Amino acid sequence: MTTTTAAPLLQVRNLRKHYISPKRWLRPARPAIQAVDGVSFSVARGETLSLVGESGCGKTTTAKSVMRLVEPTSGSVQLEGEELLTLSANEMRLRRRQLQIIFQDPYASLNPRLTASDIVAEPMRNFSNFGTGTAAERRERVQWLFSRVGLRPEAAKKFPHEFSGGQRQRLGIARALALNPKLIVCDEPVSALDVSVQAQVVNLLMDLQAEFGIAYLFVAHDLAVVRHISHRVAVMYLGHIVEIADRDTLFSAPRHPYTEILLSAVPVPNPRTPARRMLLQGDPPSPANPPSGCRFHTRCPMAQAVCKEQVPELTERPSSSNGGHWVACHFR
Ligand SMILES: Nc1ncnc2c1ncn2[C@@H]1O[C@H](COP(=O)(O)OP(=O)(O)OP(=O)(O)O)[C@@H](O)[C@H]1O
Ligand SMILES: [Mg+2]
Protein backbone atom coordinates (compact mmCIF):
# COMPACT_ATOMS: atom_id res chain seq x y z
CA MET A 1 0.00 0.00 0.00
CA THR A 2 1.34 3.44 -0.86
CA THR A 3 0.85 6.20 1.63
CA THR A 4 -0.49 9.46 0.31
CA THR A 5 1.44 12.63 1.03
CA ALA A 6 -1.43 14.75 -0.24
CA ALA A 7 -2.90 15.25 3.27
CA PRO A 8 -2.65 18.91 4.20
CA LEU A 9 -0.35 19.78 7.07
CA LEU A 10 -3.31 20.84 9.20
CA GLN A 11 -6.90 19.77 8.59
CA VAL A 12 -9.60 21.16 10.85
CA ARG A 13 -13.13 19.79 10.52
CA ASN A 14 -16.31 20.94 12.18
CA LEU A 15 -14.46 22.39 15.16
CA ARG A 16 -16.67 23.61 18.00
CA LYS A 17 -15.81 25.32 21.23
CA HIS A 18 -18.70 26.25 23.46
CA TYR A 19 -17.69 27.91 26.74
CA ILE A 20 -19.98 26.78 29.51
CA SER A 21 -20.06 28.92 32.64
CA PRO A 22 -19.89 26.93 35.87
CA LYS A 23 -23.20 26.32 37.64
CA ARG A 24 -23.65 28.36 40.81
CA TRP A 25 -26.08 27.78 43.60
CA LEU A 26 -29.33 29.74 43.18
CA ARG A 27 -28.23 31.18 39.87
CA PRO A 28 -30.01 30.15 36.68
CA ALA A 29 -27.74 28.27 34.26
CA ARG A 30 -26.31 30.59 31.61
CA PRO A 31 -26.45 29.55 27.97
CA ALA A 32 -23.15 28.29 26.50
CA ILE A 33 -21.11 30.82 24.54
CA GLN A 34 -20.80 29.38 21.05
CA ALA A 35 -17.41 30.96 20.43
CA VAL A 36 -16.54 28.58 17.58
CA ASP A 37 -19.37 26.65 16.04
CA GLY A 38 -18.39 24.23 13.30
CA VAL A 39 -15.39 25.64 11.45
CA SER A 40 -13.47 23.68 8.81
CA PHE A 41 -10.29 24.68 7.02
CA SER A 42 -6.89 23.34 6.07
CA VAL A 43 -3.37 24.71 6.01
CA ALA A 44 -0.82 23.36 3.52
CA ARG A 45 2.89 22.97 4.21
CA GLY A 46 4.65 26.31 3.98
CA GLU A 47 1.37 28.19 3.62
CA THR A 48 -0.05 31.16 5.52
CA LEU A 49 -3.78 31.01 6.20
CA SER A 50 -5.12 34.08 7.95
CA LEU A 51 -8.23 34.26 10.12
CA VAL A 52 -9.93 37.65 10.08
CA GLY A 53 -13.13 39.08 11.53
CA GLU A 54 -14.47 41.44 14.16
CA SER A 55 -13.45 41.26 17.79
CA GLY A 56 -15.12 38.32 19.52
CA CYS A 57 -15.84 36.29 16.35
CA GLY A 58 -13.77 33.36 17.65
CA LYS A 59 -10.30 33.74 16.08
CA THR A 60 -8.31 33.23 19.28
CA THR A 61 -10.59 30.39 20.36
CA THR A 62 -10.00 28.68 17.01
CA ALA A 63 -6.23 29.20 17.29
CA LYS A 64 -6.10 27.90 20.86
CA SER A 65 -8.39 24.95 20.07
CA VAL A 66 -6.05 23.81 17.30
CA MET A 67 -3.21 23.78 19.85
CA ARG A 68 -5.50 22.29 22.52
CA LEU A 69 -4.69 25.22 24.80
CA VAL A 70 -8.44 25.21 25.22
CA GLU A 71 -10.17 21.83 24.90
CA PRO A 72 -12.55 21.88 21.90
CA THR A 73 -16.14 20.76 22.48
CA SER A 74 -16.14 18.62 19.34
CA GLY A 75 -14.68 18.28 15.86
CA SER A 76 -11.41 17.08 14.41
CA VAL A 77 -7.92 18.57 14.18
CA GLN A 78 -5.44 16.53 12.17
CA LEU A 79 -1.75 17.27 11.86
CA GLU A 80 -0.27 15.41 8.89
CA GLY A 81 -3.24 13.06 9.00
CA GLU A 82 -2.96 12.32 12.74
CA GLU A 83 -5.92 13.22 14.95
CA LEU A 84 -4.81 15.53 17.78
CA LEU A 85 -8.03 15.79 19.77
CA THR A 86 -7.93 12.17 20.98
CA LEU A 87 -4.27 12.22 22.07
CA SER A 88 -3.42 11.91 25.75
CA ALA A 89 -1.89 14.97 27.42
CA ASN A 90 1.55 13.39 27.20
CA GLU A 91 1.22 12.47 23.53
CA MET A 92 -0.05 15.98 22.81
CA ARG A 93 2.98 17.43 24.58
CA LEU A 94 5.21 15.55 22.16
CA ARG A 95 3.31 16.93 19.14
CA ARG A 96 3.93 20.45 20.44
CA ARG A 97 7.35 20.15 18.87
CA GLN A 98 5.67 20.49 15.50
CA LEU A 99 3.13 23.05 16.61
CA GLN A 100 4.08 26.33 18.24
CA ILE A 101 2.22 29.51 19.09
CA ILE A 102 3.17 33.16 19.37
CA PHE A 103 0.93 35.72 21.03
CA GLN A 104 0.15 39.40 20.73
CA ASP A 105 1.81 40.13 24.04
CA PRO A 106 5.06 38.19 24.26
CA TYR A 107 5.69 39.74 27.68
CA ALA A 108 2.84 37.71 29.15
CA SER A 109 4.11 34.47 27.62
CA LEU A 110 7.83 34.84 28.43
CA ASN A 111 9.04 33.84 31.89
CA PRO A 112 10.23 37.15 33.43
CA ARG A 113 12.76 35.37 35.65
CA LEU A 114 14.66 33.67 32.83
CA THR A 115 17.31 35.27 30.66
CA ALA A 116 16.65 35.46 26.93
CA SER A 117 19.02 32.57 26.19
CA ASP A 118 17.34 30.37 28.83
CA ILE A 119 13.93 31.22 27.36
CA VAL A 120 15.00 30.06 23.91
CA ALA A 121 16.87 27.01 25.27
CA GLU A 122 13.99 25.87 27.49
CA PRO A 123 11.95 24.00 24.83
CA MET A 124 15.12 22.21 23.69
CA ARG A 125 15.92 21.20 27.28
CA ASN A 126 12.37 19.94 27.73
CA PHE A 127 12.78 17.73 24.69
CA SER A 128 16.38 16.74 25.36
CA ASN A 129 15.45 13.03 25.16
CA PHE A 130 14.36 13.56 21.58
CA GLY A 131 17.56 14.51 19.82
CA THR A 132 17.95 18.17 20.69
CA GLY A 133 21.67 17.62 21.17
CA THR A 134 24.12 18.19 24.00
CA ALA A 135 24.07 21.27 26.22
CA ALA A 136 26.89 22.78 24.12
CA GLU A 137 25.01 22.11 20.88
CA ARG A 138 21.90 23.67 22.33
CA ARG A 139 23.88 26.78 23.35
CA GLU A 140 25.17 27.03 19.82
CA ARG A 141 21.67 26.69 18.41
CA VAL A 142 20.43 29.45 20.73
CA GLN A 143 23.13 31.76 19.35
CA TRP A 144 22.16 30.82 15.81
CA LEU A 145 18.46 31.42 16.52
CA PHE A 146 19.29 34.83 18.00
CA SER A 147 21.09 35.86 14.84
CA ARG A 148 18.35 34.37 12.67
CA VAL A 149 15.63 36.51 14.26
CA GLY A 150 17.83 39.63 14.32
CA LEU A 151 18.82 39.77 18.01
CA ARG A 152 22.39 40.65 18.97
CA PRO A 153 24.43 38.03 20.86
CA GLU A 154 24.62 40.42 23.89
CA ALA A 155 20.83 40.15 24.20
CA ALA A 156 21.26 36.58 25.46
CA LYS A 157 21.92 37.70 29.04
CA LYS A 158 19.04 40.16 29.23
CA PHE A 159 15.68 39.60 30.87
CA PRO A 160 12.38 40.07 28.97
CA HIS A 161 11.65 43.47 30.60
CA GLU A 162 14.90 44.85 29.20
CA PHE A 163 13.71 44.39 25.61
CA SER A 164 11.59 46.66 23.43
CA GLY A 165 8.26 45.31 22.20
CA GLY A 166 9.65 44.38 18.79
CA GLN A 167 12.71 42.66 20.27
CA ARG A 168 10.50 40.77 22.68
CA GLN A 169 8.42 39.48 19.79
CA ARG A 170 11.67 38.41 18.04
CA LEU A 171 12.56 36.52 21.22
CA GLY A 172 9.12 34.84 21.17
CA ILE A 173 9.73 33.85 17.56
CA ALA A 174 13.19 32.45 18.38
CA ARG A 175 11.66 30.32 21.10
CA ALA A 176 8.90 29.13 18.77
CA LEU A 177 11.55 28.18 16.19
CA ALA A 178 13.75 26.29 18.66
CA LEU A 179 12.29 22.86 17.90
CA ASN A 180 11.89 23.31 14.13
CA PRO A 181 8.09 23.43 14.06
CA LYS A 182 6.04 22.77 10.93
CA LEU A 183 3.25 25.12 11.94
CA ILE A 184 3.27 28.29 14.02
CA VAL A 185 -0.04 29.67 15.19
CA CYS A 186 0.33 33.46 15.36
CA ASP A 187 -2.38 35.24 17.36
CA GLU A 188 -2.14 38.97 16.58
CA PRO A 189 1.67 38.79 16.71
CA VAL A 190 2.21 42.40 15.62
CA SER A 191 -0.96 44.15 16.82
CA ALA A 192 0.70 45.66 19.89
CA LEU A 193 3.76 46.96 18.01
CA ASP A 194 4.49 50.34 16.38
CA VAL A 195 3.72 50.37 12.67
CA SER A 196 7.38 50.50 11.58
CA VAL A 197 8.26 47.61 13.89
CA GLN A 198 5.19 45.67 12.69
CA ALA A 199 6.56 45.62 9.16
CA GLN A 200 9.94 44.31 10.35
CA VAL A 201 8.39 41.47 12.32
CA VAL A 202 5.99 40.55 9.49
CA ASN A 203 8.91 40.48 7.05
CA LEU A 204 10.91 38.35 9.48
CA LEU A 205 8.04 35.83 9.65
CA MET A 206 7.90 35.74 5.84
CA ASP A 207 11.67 35.26 5.53
CA LEU A 208 11.56 32.39 8.03
CA GLN A 209 8.74 30.80 6.06
CA ALA A 210 10.72 31.03 2.82
CA GLU A 211 13.79 29.56 4.51
CA PHE A 212 12.28 26.78 6.61
CA GLY A 213 8.94 26.09 4.89
CA ILE A 214 6.98 26.84 8.07
CA ALA A 215 3.21 27.18 7.77
CA TYR A 216 1.35 29.89 9.68
CA LEU A 217 -2.18 30.07 10.99
CA PHE A 218 -2.21 33.83 11.29
CA VAL A 219 -4.79 35.80 13.28
CA ALA A 220 -4.90 39.55 12.74
CA HIS A 221 -7.16 42.58 12.85
CA ASP A 222 -5.11 44.62 10.44
CA LEU A 223 -6.18 43.77 6.90
CA ALA A 224 -3.15 45.50 5.38
CA VAL A 225 -0.91 43.08 7.31
CA VAL A 226 -3.14 40.16 6.31
CA ARG A 227 -2.96 41.15 2.66
CA HIS A 228 0.82 41.29 2.85
CA ILE A 229 1.49 37.98 4.59
CA SER A 230 -1.30 35.58 3.55
CA HIS A 231 -1.61 32.99 0.83
CA ARG A 232 -5.25 32.36 1.72
CA VAL A 233 -7.70 34.12 4.01
CA ALA A 234 -10.67 32.79 6.01
CA VAL A 235 -13.28 35.30 7.17
CA MET A 236 -15.06 34.53 10.46
CA TYR A 237 -18.34 35.91 11.72
CA LEU A 238 -19.76 34.93 15.12
CA GLY A 239 -18.10 31.53 15.31
CA HIS A 240 -18.61 30.56 11.66
CA ILE A 241 -16.36 30.81 8.61
CA VAL A 242 -18.31 32.74 5.98
CA GLU A 243 -15.73 32.83 3.18
CA ILE A 244 -12.35 31.34 2.28
CA ALA A 245 -10.32 32.19 -0.81
CA ASP A 246 -6.79 32.93 -1.89
CA ARG A 247 -5.61 36.36 -0.87
CA ASP A 248 -5.94 38.10 -4.25
CA THR A 249 -9.41 36.71 -4.94
CA LEU A 250 -10.63 37.59 -1.48
CA PHE A 251 -9.39 41.17 -1.64
CA SER A 252 -10.37 41.84 -5.27
CA ALA A 253 -13.58 39.82 -5.63
CA PRO A 254 -15.11 39.05 -2.24
CA ARG A 255 -18.51 37.36 -2.43
CA HIS A 256 -19.94 37.26 1.07
CA PRO A 257 -21.70 40.53 2.05
CA TYR A 258 -19.84 40.49 5.39
CA THR A 259 -16.44 40.23 3.67
CA GLU A 260 -17.40 43.10 1.37
CA ILE A 261 -18.26 45.31 4.31
CA LEU A 262 -15.15 44.29 6.26
CA LEU A 263 -12.90 45.12 3.30
CA SER A 264 -14.66 48.38 2.52
CA ALA A 265 -13.28 49.75 5.77
CA VAL A 266 -9.68 49.30 4.49
CA PRO A 267 -8.04 52.40 2.98
CA VAL A 268 -7.85 52.11 -0.81
CA PRO A 269 -4.21 52.24 -2.01
CA ASN A 270 -5.11 54.12 -5.21
CA PRO A 271 -6.59 57.51 -4.25
CA ARG A 272 -8.34 57.78 -7.65
CA THR A 273 -10.49 54.76 -6.87
CA PRO A 274 -13.39 55.99 -4.80
CA ALA A 275 -13.41 54.35 -1.38
CA ARG A 276 -16.34 52.00 -0.88
CA ARG A 277 -17.65 52.62 2.60
CA MET A 278 -20.29 50.28 3.89
CA LEU A 279 -19.47 50.16 7.56
CA LEU A 280 -21.32 47.67 9.71
CA GLN A 281 -24.27 48.82 11.76
CA GLY A 282 -24.25 48.10 15.48
CA ASP A 283 -22.46 45.48 17.51
CA PRO A 284 -22.32 41.82 16.61
CA PRO A 285 -25.03 39.71 18.30
CA SER A 286 -24.09 37.66 21.35
CA PRO A 287 -22.47 34.27 20.68
CA ALA A 288 -24.50 33.01 23.67
CA ASN A 289 -27.68 33.58 21.69
CA PRO A 290 -26.73 33.74 18.01
CA PRO A 291 -29.34 34.60 15.35
CA SER A 292 -31.12 31.71 13.63
CA GLY A 293 -30.29 30.76 10.05
CA CYS A 294 -27.40 32.81 8.68
CA ARG A 295 -25.80 34.40 11.74
CA PHE A 296 -25.14 37.55 9.73
CA HIS A 297 -28.76 38.08 8.67
CA THR A 298 -29.51 40.67 11.37
CA ARG A 299 -26.88 43.03 9.90
CA CYS A 300 -26.87 41.99 6.25
CA PRO A 301 -28.07 44.45 3.59
CA MET A 302 -29.11 41.53 1.34
CA ALA A 303 -31.01 39.43 3.87
CA GLN A 304 -34.25 37.73 2.76
CA ALA A 305 -36.67 35.45 4.61
CA VAL A 306 -34.64 32.31 3.85
CA CYS A 307 -31.59 33.77 5.62
CA LYS A 308 -33.47 33.78 8.92
CA GLU A 309 -34.52 30.15 8.52
CA GLN A 310 -31.70 28.22 6.89
CA VAL A 311 -28.03 28.12 7.79
CA PRO A 312 -26.10 28.60 4.53
CA GLU A 313 -23.45 25.89 4.07
CA LEU A 314 -19.89 26.87 3.21
CA THR A 315 -19.78 25.64 -0.41
CA GLU A 316 -17.27 25.92 -3.21
CA ARG A 317 -18.02 28.38 -6.01
CA PRO A 318 -16.62 28.26 -9.52
CA SER A 319 -13.37 30.21 -9.61
CA SER A 320 -9.76 30.03 -10.64
CA SER A 321 -8.80 30.70 -7.04
CA ASN A 322 -5.93 28.57 -5.81
CA GLY A 323 -7.43 26.22 -3.23
CA GLY A 324 -10.98 27.17 -4.23
CA HIS A 325 -13.37 29.93 -3.31
CA TRP A 326 -15.77 28.89 -0.54
CA VAL A 327 -18.73 31.00 0.51
CA ALA A 328 -21.59 30.55 3.01
CA CYS A 329 -24.39 32.74 1.63
CA HIS A 330 -27.79 31.95 0.07
CA PHE A 331 -27.38 34.67 -2.55
CA ARG A 332 -23.69 34.95 -3.42
N1 LIG B 1 -12.54 31.57 28.56
C1 LIG B 1 -13.68 32.04 28.08
N2 LIG B 1 -14.84 31.86 28.75
C2 LIG B 1 -16.01 32.32 28.26
N3 LIG B 1 -16.13 32.96 27.08
C3 LIG B 1 -15.01 33.19 26.37
C4 LIG B 1 -13.72 32.75 26.82
N4 LIG B 1 -12.80 33.12 25.90
C5 LIG B 1 -13.48 33.75 24.93
N5 LIG B 1 -14.80 33.81 25.20
C6 LIG B 1 -15.85 34.40 24.35
O1 LIG B 1 -15.83 33.70 23.11
C7 LIG B 1 -16.06 34.59 22.03
C8 LIG B 1 -14.88 34.52 21.06
O2 LIG B 1 -13.72 35.01 21.70
P1 LIG B 1 -12.29 35.04 21.01
O3 LIG B 1 -11.32 35.53 22.02
O4 LIG B 1 -12.04 33.73 20.38
O5 LIG B 1 -12.52 36.14 19.88
P2 LIG B 1 -11.47 36.87 18.91
O6 LIG B 1 -12.02 36.76 17.54
O7 LIG B 1 -10.11 36.34 19.16
O8 LIG B 1 -11.58 38.39 19.39
P3 LIG B 1 -10.45 39.55 19.44
O9 LIG B 1 -10.33 40.02 18.02
O10 LIG B 1 -11.04 40.57 20.34
O11 LIG B 1 -9.19 38.93 19.96
C9 LIG B 1 -16.24 35.97 22.66
O12 LIG B 1 -17.62 36.20 22.80
C10 LIG B 1 -15.57 35.83 24.00
O13 LIG B 1 -16.17 36.71 24.93
MG1 LIG C 1 -8.33 37.21 19.85
XYZ file of C-alpha atoms and ligand atoms in Angstrom:
364
model
C 0.000 0.000 0.000
C 1.336 3.442 -0.860
C 0.847 6.204 1.626
C -0.490 9.460 0.314
C 1.438 12.635 1.028
C -1.433 14.749 -0.241
C -2.905 15.248 3.269
C -2.652 18.914 4.202
C -0.348 19.778 7.071
C -3.311 20.839 9.199
C -6.898 19.772 8.589
C -9.604 21.160 10.849
C -13.134 19.787 10.517
C -16.308 20.936 12.178
C -14.459 22.388 15.157
C -16.671 23.607 17.996
C -15.814 25.322 21.235
C -18.702 26.253 23.462
C -17.695 27.913 26.738
C -19.983 26.779 29.514
C -20.058 28.920 32.643
C -19.890 26.931 35.873
C -23.198 26.323 37.639
C -23.648 28.361 40.809
C -26.081 27.784 43.600
C -29.331 29.745 43.184
C -28.234 31.183 39.873
C -30.006 30.152 36.682
C -27.738 28.271 34.257
C -26.314 30.587 31.613
C -26.448 29.552 27.967
C -23.147 28.291 26.502
C -21.110 30.820 24.544
C -20.800 29.379 21.047
C -17.406 30.963 20.434
C -16.543 28.580 17.581
C -19.372 26.645 16.042
C -18.390 24.232 13.303
C -15.387 25.641 11.449
C -13.473 23.680 8.813
C -10.293 24.678 7.022
C -6.890 23.338 6.074
C -3.368 24.712 6.006
C -0.822 23.362 3.522
C 2.886 22.973 4.212
C 4.651 26.309 3.983
C 1.372 28.192 3.619
C -0.046 31.161 5.523
C -3.776 31.007 6.198
C -5.124 34.082 7.948
C -8.231 34.259 10.119
C -9.935 37.646 10.083
C -13.135 39.079 11.529
C -14.466 41.438 14.162
C -13.445 41.261 17.795
C -15.123 38.324 19.524
C -15.836 36.292 16.347
C -13.769 33.358 17.647
C -10.305 33.743 16.083
C -8.312 33.225 19.275
C -10.586 30.391 20.362
C -9.996 28.682 17.007
C -6.231 29.195 17.290
C -6.097 27.898 20.864
C -8.390 24.951 20.075
C -6.053 23.812 17.300
C -3.212 23.778 19.853
C -5.500 22.295 22.519
C -4.689 25.217 24.799
C -8.443 25.207 25.216
C -10.172 21.827 24.902
C -12.551 21.878 21.902
C -16.139 20.759 22.476
C -16.145 18.617 19.339
C -14.681 18.279 15.862
C -11.409 17.083 14.413
C -7.918 18.568 14.178
C -5.437 16.535 12.172
C -1.747 17.272 11.859
C -0.265 15.408 8.893
C -3.239 13.058 9.004
C -2.963 12.321 12.738
C -5.921 13.225 14.950
C -4.807 15.528 17.782
C -8.025 15.786 19.772
C -7.932 12.174 20.982
C -4.267 12.217 22.069
C -3.416 11.913 25.754
C -1.893 14.969 27.422
C 1.553 13.393 27.195
C 1.220 12.471 23.526
C -0.052 15.976 22.810
C 2.976 17.426 24.577
C 5.212 15.548 22.159
C 3.313 16.925 19.136
C 3.928 20.446 20.442
C 7.352 20.151 18.875
C 5.665 20.494 15.497
C 3.132 23.049 16.605
C 4.084 26.335 18.242
C 2.219 29.512 19.091
C 3.172 33.162 19.370
C 0.926 35.719 21.032
C 0.154 39.404 20.735
C 1.810 40.127 24.044
C 5.057 38.188 24.261
C 5.686 39.736 27.679
C 2.843 37.708 29.155
C 4.115 34.474 27.619
C 7.835 34.843 28.428
C 9.044 33.844 31.887
C 10.235 37.149 33.432
C 12.763 35.367 35.653
C 14.662 33.669 32.832
C 17.315 35.269 30.664
C 16.651 35.456 26.934
C 19.016 32.567 26.192
C 17.343 30.372 28.826
C 13.935 31.223 27.363
C 14.995 30.056 23.912
C 16.870 27.015 25.272
C 13.987 25.873 27.494
C 11.953 24.005 24.827
C 15.119 22.208 23.695
C 15.918 21.203 27.278
C 12.366 19.938 27.726
C 12.784 17.725 24.687
C 16.383 16.736 25.356
C 15.450 13.030 25.157
C 14.365 13.555 21.576
C 17.561 14.509 19.819
C 17.946 18.172 20.686
C 21.670 17.624 21.170
C 24.118 18.190 24.000
C 24.073 21.271 26.219
C 26.889 22.778 24.121
C 25.009 22.110 20.876
C 21.897 23.673 22.331
C 23.878 26.776 23.350
C 25.174 27.026 19.818
C 21.673 26.694 18.413
C 20.425 29.446 20.728
C 23.126 31.760 19.348
C 22.160 30.822 15.812
C 18.458 31.418 16.522
C 19.292 34.829 18.005
C 21.090 35.856 14.843
C 18.353 34.366 12.666
C 15.635 36.511 14.263
C 17.834 39.633 14.323
C 18.818 39.769 18.011
C 22.395 40.646 18.974
C 24.433 38.027 20.860
C 24.621 40.416 23.887
C 20.830 40.149 24.201
C 21.260 36.579 25.465
C 21.922 37.704 29.044
C 19.042 40.165 29.225
C 15.681 39.600 30.865
C 12.379 40.073 28.974
C 11.652 43.471 30.604
C 14.905 44.848 29.199
C 13.713 44.387 25.606
C 11.594 46.658 23.427
C 8.261 45.309 22.203
C 9.651 44.376 18.787
C 12.715 42.660 20.271
C 10.501 40.770 22.685
C 8.417 39.478 19.787
C 11.666 38.414 18.042
C 12.557 36.524 21.223
C 9.122 34.842 21.175
C 9.726 33.850 17.560
C 13.194 32.455 18.375
C 11.656 30.318 21.105
C 8.896 29.134 18.766
C 11.546 28.176 16.188
C 13.747 26.292 18.661
C 12.288 22.857 17.901
C 11.894 23.307 14.131
C 8.094 23.430 14.058
C 6.043 22.769 10.932
C 3.252 25.123 11.940
C 3.267 28.288 14.022
C -0.043 29.672 15.191
C 0.334 33.457 15.356
C -2.376 35.241 17.362
C -2.138 38.967 16.582
C 1.668 38.789 16.712
C 2.207 42.398 15.619
C -0.956 44.150 16.824
C 0.699 45.659 19.895
C 3.764 46.965 18.010
C 4.488 50.338 16.381
C 3.719 50.371 12.675
C 7.383 50.502 11.582
C 8.262 47.610 13.894
C 5.193 45.667 12.689
C 6.558 45.618 9.161
C 9.944 44.312 10.346
C 8.390 41.472 12.324
C 5.993 40.547 9.490
C 8.907 40.483 7.050
C 10.914 38.351 9.476
C 8.044 35.834 9.647
C 7.896 35.739 5.843
C 11.675 35.259 5.526
C 11.563 32.391 8.030
C 8.744 30.796 6.058
C 10.720 31.033 2.823
C 13.792 29.560 4.509
C 12.280 26.776 6.608
C 8.942 26.086 4.892
C 6.983 26.839 8.071
C 3.211 27.180 7.765
C 1.352 29.890 9.681
C -2.184 30.070 10.989
C -2.207 33.827 11.290
C -4.786 35.797 13.280
C -4.904 39.552 12.742
C -7.162 42.576 12.854
C -5.114 44.619 10.444
C -6.180 43.769 6.904
C -3.151 45.501 5.382
C -0.912 43.080 7.308
C -3.142 40.160 6.306
C -2.957 41.154 2.660
C 0.821 41.292 2.853
C 1.495 37.984 4.586
C -1.297 35.580 3.554
C -1.615 32.989 0.834
C -5.254 32.359 1.720
C -7.700 34.122 4.006
C -10.670 32.792 6.008
C -13.282 35.297 7.175
C -15.062 34.534 10.462
C -18.344 35.907 11.723
C -19.755 34.933 15.121
C -18.097 31.531 15.309
C -18.607 30.563 11.660
C -16.364 30.809 8.613
C -18.314 32.739 5.978
C -15.730 32.827 3.179
C -12.345 31.343 2.277
C -10.316 32.189 -0.810
C -6.789 32.926 -1.889
C -5.607 36.359 -0.866
C -5.941 38.098 -4.249
C -9.410 36.714 -4.936
C -10.626 37.592 -1.484
C -9.393 41.172 -1.639
C -10.371 41.842 -5.268
C -13.577 39.815 -5.629
C -15.113 39.049 -2.240
C -18.506 37.359 -2.425
C -19.941 37.261 1.067
C -21.697 40.531 2.051
C -19.840 40.490 5.390
C -16.442 40.229 3.667
C -17.401 43.099 1.370
C -18.260 45.306 4.309
C -15.152 44.287 6.256
C -12.900 45.119 3.298
C -14.658 48.379 2.516
C -13.277 49.748 5.767
C -9.684 49.297 4.493
C -8.044 52.399 2.978
C -7.849 52.111 -0.814
C -4.210 52.242 -2.013
C -5.106 54.121 -5.207
C -6.594 57.508 -4.251
C -8.339 57.781 -7.652
C -10.488 54.759 -6.872
C -13.392 55.992 -4.797
C -13.412 54.354 -1.378
C -16.335 52.003 -0.878
C -17.651 52.618 2.597
C -20.288 50.281 3.890
C -19.472 50.155 7.562
C -21.320 47.674 9.706
C -24.274 48.824 11.758
C -24.255 48.101 15.476
C -22.455 45.482 17.515
C -22.317 41.818 16.606
C -25.032 39.711 18.300
C -24.088 37.655 21.348
C -22.473 34.269 20.680
C -24.501 33.006 23.667
C -27.675 33.579 21.692
C -26.729 33.745 18.006
C -29.337 34.604 15.348
C -31.116 31.711 13.630
C -30.291 30.765 10.047
C -27.403 32.814 8.685
C -25.801 34.400 11.738
C -25.140 37.549 9.725
C -28.756 38.080 8.668
C -29.507 40.671 11.371
C -26.884 43.032 9.901
C -26.872 41.989 6.248
C -28.067 44.446 3.593
C -29.109 41.532 1.336
C -31.006 39.428 3.870
C -34.250 37.733 2.762
C -36.668 35.451 4.608
C -34.636 32.307 3.854
C -31.594 33.772 5.623
C -33.473 33.783 8.918
C -34.515 30.154 8.523
C -31.697 28.219 6.890
C -28.029 28.121 7.790
C -26.104 28.604 4.525
C -23.451 25.893 4.071
C -19.890 26.867 3.211
C -19.781 25.645 -0.409
C -17.271 25.917 -3.208
C -18.022 28.381 -6.008
C -16.623 28.258 -9.518
C -13.373 30.210 -9.605
C -9.760 30.033 -10.640
C -8.799 30.703 -7.041
C -5.930 28.573 -5.812
C -7.431 26.215 -3.229
C -10.981 27.168 -4.232
C -13.372 29.927 -3.310
C -15.769 28.891 -0.541
C -18.733 31.001 0.506
C -21.585 30.555 3.013
C -24.394 32.736 1.626
C -27.787 31.948 0.074
C -27.376 34.672 -2.546
C -23.686 34.950 -3.420
N -12.536 31.571 28.564
C -13.682 32.035 28.082
N -14.839 31.861 28.748
C -16.008 32.317 28.256
N -16.133 32.965 27.080
C -15.014 33.187 26.368
C -13.721 32.750 26.822
N -12.804 33.122 25.900
C -13.476 33.754 24.929
N -14.796 33.805 25.205
C -15.847 34.399 24.353
O -15.829 33.697 23.114
C -16.055 34.595 22.032
C -14.881 34.518 21.065
O -13.724 35.011 21.704
P -12.294 35.041 21.009
O -11.320 35.528 22.021
O -12.040 33.733 20.377
O -12.520 36.139 19.876
P -11.470 36.865 18.909
O -12.020 36.763 17.535
O -10.107 36.342 19.164
O -11.582 38.393 19.389
P -10.452 39.547 19.443
O -10.334 40.020 18.024
O -11.037 40.569 20.342
O -9.188 38.930 19.963
C -16.237 35.967 22.657
O -17.624 36.200 22.796
C -15.574 35.832 23.997
O -16.167 36.713 24.932
Mg -8.328 37.209 19.848
